[in-house]
mmCIF file of C-alpha atoms in Angstrom:
data_model
loop_
_atom_site.group_PDB
_atom_site.id
_atom_site.type_symbol
_atom_site.label_atom_id
_atom_site.label_comp_id
_atom_site.label_asym_id
_atom_site.label_seq_id
_atom_site.Cartn_x
_atom_site.Cartn_y
_atom_site.Cartn_z
ATOM 1 C CA UNK A 236 -21.179 -66.782 69.276
ATOM 2 C CA UNK A 237 -20.666 -64.175 66.616
ATOM 3 C CA UNK A 238 -17.470 -63.673 64.677
ATOM 4 C CA UNK A 239 -15.856 -60.293 65.285
ATOM 5 C CA UNK A 240 -14.574 -58.989 61.945
ATOM 6 C CA UNK A 241 -12.823 -55.978 63.486
ATOM 7 C CA UNK A 242 -9.703 -57.843 64.627
ATOM 8 C CA UNK A 243 -7.674 -57.914 61.418
ATOM 9 C CA UNK A 244 -5.311 -55.174 62.627
ATOM 10 C CA UNK A 245 -2.248 -56.461 64.466
ATOM 11 C CA UNK A 246 0.366 -54.671 66.543
ATOM 12 C CA UNK A 247 4.135 -54.918 66.110
ATOM 13 C CA UNK A 248 4.514 -56.803 69.397
ATOM 14 C CA UNK A 249 2.399 -59.805 68.413
ATOM 15 C CA UNK A 250 3.875 -63.024 69.776
ATOM 16 C CA UNK A 251 1.296 -65.446 68.355
ATOM 17 C CA UNK A 252 -1.535 -65.645 65.827
ATOM 18 C CA UNK A 253 -5.127 -65.194 66.942
ATOM 19 C CA UNK A 254 -6.707 -67.211 64.144
ATOM 20 C CA UNK A 255 -10.401 -66.485 63.605
ATOM 21 C CA UNK A 256 -11.746 -64.154 66.284
ATOM 22 C CA UNK A 257 -15.120 -64.505 67.946
ATOM 23 C CA UNK A 258 -17.054 -62.604 70.570
ATOM 24 C CA UNK A 259 -19.953 -63.948 72.607
ATOM 25 C CA UNK A 260 -23.163 -61.930 73.036
ATOM 26 C CA UNK A 261 -22.447 -61.256 76.715
ATOM 27 C CA UNK A 262 -18.932 -59.982 76.040
ATOM 28 C CA UNK A 263 -20.176 -57.795 73.207
ATOM 29 C CA UNK A 264 -22.826 -56.282 75.480
ATOM 30 C CA UNK A 265 -20.312 -55.712 78.296
ATOM 31 C CA UNK A 266 -17.981 -53.885 75.917
ATOM 32 C CA UNK A 267 -20.825 -51.746 74.549
ATOM 33 C CA UNK A 268 -21.871 -50.785 78.084
ATOM 34 C CA UNK A 269 -18.271 -49.832 78.883
ATOM 35 C CA UNK A 270 -17.847 -47.904 75.623
ATOM 36 C CA UNK A 271 -14.884 -50.100 74.693
ATOM 37 C CA UNK A 272 -13.989 -52.438 71.844
ATOM 38 C CA UNK A 273 -12.595 -55.947 71.767
ATOM 39 C CA UNK A 274 -9.610 -54.675 69.785
ATOM 40 C CA UNK A 275 -7.943 -53.051 72.790
ATOM 41 C CA UNK A 276 -8.154 -56.280 74.797
ATOM 42 C CA UNK A 277 -7.113 -58.467 71.841
ATOM 43 C CA UNK A 278 -4.027 -56.280 71.331
ATOM 44 C CA UNK A 279 -3.077 -56.747 74.970
ATOM 45 C CA UNK A 280 -3.647 -60.501 74.674
ATOM 46 C CA UNK A 281 -1.532 -60.753 71.488
ATOM 47 C CA UNK A 282 1.322 -58.881 73.155
ATOM 48 C CA UNK A 283 1.233 -61.278 76.134
ATOM 49 C CA UNK A 284 -0.220 -58.790 78.598
ATOM 50 C CA UNK A 285 -2.413 -61.423 80.232
ATOM 51 C CA UNK A 286 -4.295 -58.983 82.449
ATOM 52 C CA UNK A 287 -5.255 -60.090 85.922
ATOM 53 C CA UNK A 288 -3.851 -63.610 86.262
ATOM 54 C CA UNK A 289 -2.081 -65.357 89.117
ATOM 55 C CA UNK A 290 1.658 -65.964 88.868
ATOM 56 C CA UNK A 291 0.917 -69.649 88.220
ATOM 57 C CA UNK A 292 -1.439 -68.818 85.351
ATOM 58 C CA UNK A 293 1.107 -66.410 83.856
ATOM 59 C CA UNK A 294 3.749 -69.142 84.014
ATOM 60 C CA UNK A 295 1.273 -71.546 82.394
ATOM 61 C CA UNK A 296 0.709 -69.089 79.535
ATOM 62 C CA UNK A 297 4.460 -68.693 79.022
ATOM 63 C CA UNK A 298 4.806 -72.480 78.834
ATOM 64 C CA UNK A 299 1.794 -72.598 76.508
ATOM 65 C CA UNK A 300 3.488 -70.151 74.136
ATOM 66 C CA UNK A 301 6.488 -72.467 73.845
ATOM 67 C CA UNK A 302 4.586 -75.760 73.787
ATOM 68 C CA UNK A 303 1.574 -74.723 71.711
ATOM 69 C CA UNK A 304 -1.150 -74.996 74.376
ATOM 70 C CA UNK A 305 -4.225 -72.860 74.953
ATOM 71 C CA UNK A 306 -3.743 -69.250 76.123
ATOM 72 C CA UNK A 307 -5.953 -67.361 78.581
ATOM 73 C CA UNK A 308 -6.177 -63.684 79.508
ATOM 74 C CA UNK A 309 -8.393 -62.082 82.145
ATOM 75 C CA UNK A 310 -9.323 -58.401 81.911
ATOM 76 C CA UNK A 311 -11.882 -55.990 83.319
ATOM 77 C CA UNK A 312 -13.784 -53.439 81.295
ATOM 78 C CA UNK A 313 -13.907 -49.837 82.441
ATOM 79 C CA UNK A 314 -17.242 -50.687 84.091
ATOM 80 C CA UNK A 315 -15.725 -53.583 86.050
ATOM 81 C CA UNK A 316 -17.088 -56.483 83.971
ATOM 82 C CA UNK A 317 -14.669 -59.396 83.774
ATOM 83 C CA UNK A 318 -13.688 -60.598 80.275
ATOM 84 C CA UNK A 319 -11.740 -63.660 79.278
ATOM 85 C CA UNK A 320 -9.880 -64.114 76.019
ATOM 86 C CA UNK A 321 -8.994 -67.655 75.066
ATOM 87 C CA UNK A 322 -6.792 -68.638 72.128
ATOM 88 C CA UNK A 323 -7.036 -72.287 71.141
ATOM 89 C CA UNK A 324 -3.936 -74.487 71.276
ATOM 90 C CA UNK A 325 -3.719 -74.777 67.480
ATOM 91 C CA UNK A 326 -4.064 -70.955 67.194
ATOM 92 C CA UNK A 327 -7.033 -71.418 64.854
ATOM 93 C CA UNK A 328 -9.432 -69.313 66.938
ATOM 94 C CA UNK A 329 -9.594 -66.747 69.712
ATOM 95 C CA UNK A 330 -12.770 -65.969 71.648
ATOM 96 C CA UNK A 331 -13.684 -62.984 73.790
ATOM 97 C CA UNK A 332 -16.226 -64.080 76.403
ATOM 98 C CA UNK A 333 -17.556 -63.608 79.895
ATOM 99 C CA UNK A 334 -16.445 -66.243 82.419
ATOM 100 C CA UNK A 335 -20.097 -67.275 82.794
ATOM 101 C CA UNK A 336 -20.199 -68.079 79.060
ATOM 102 C CA UNK A 337 -17.320 -70.578 79.231
#
């Protein structure tokens, strides 16, 4: 994994800290192919727009916000590639990755 240094900017609707941010090679390639950046997905994640999750997973994330557990978002790039963003329970790190890289 490679650390993504472009995630220092935060939005006003941030509900939790990302910690150090990382992006895997596959996720970086998928974003390049789509002509997108990790920032747009990280902003959504930080504002609790979890993307395409089931109602159960959304409820789990809401509980995780209160209890300090791991957070997961599921998005698709403009080219249809699925991306996950995972923030660790201690909020020390957030990783952008493909599901196959988990």
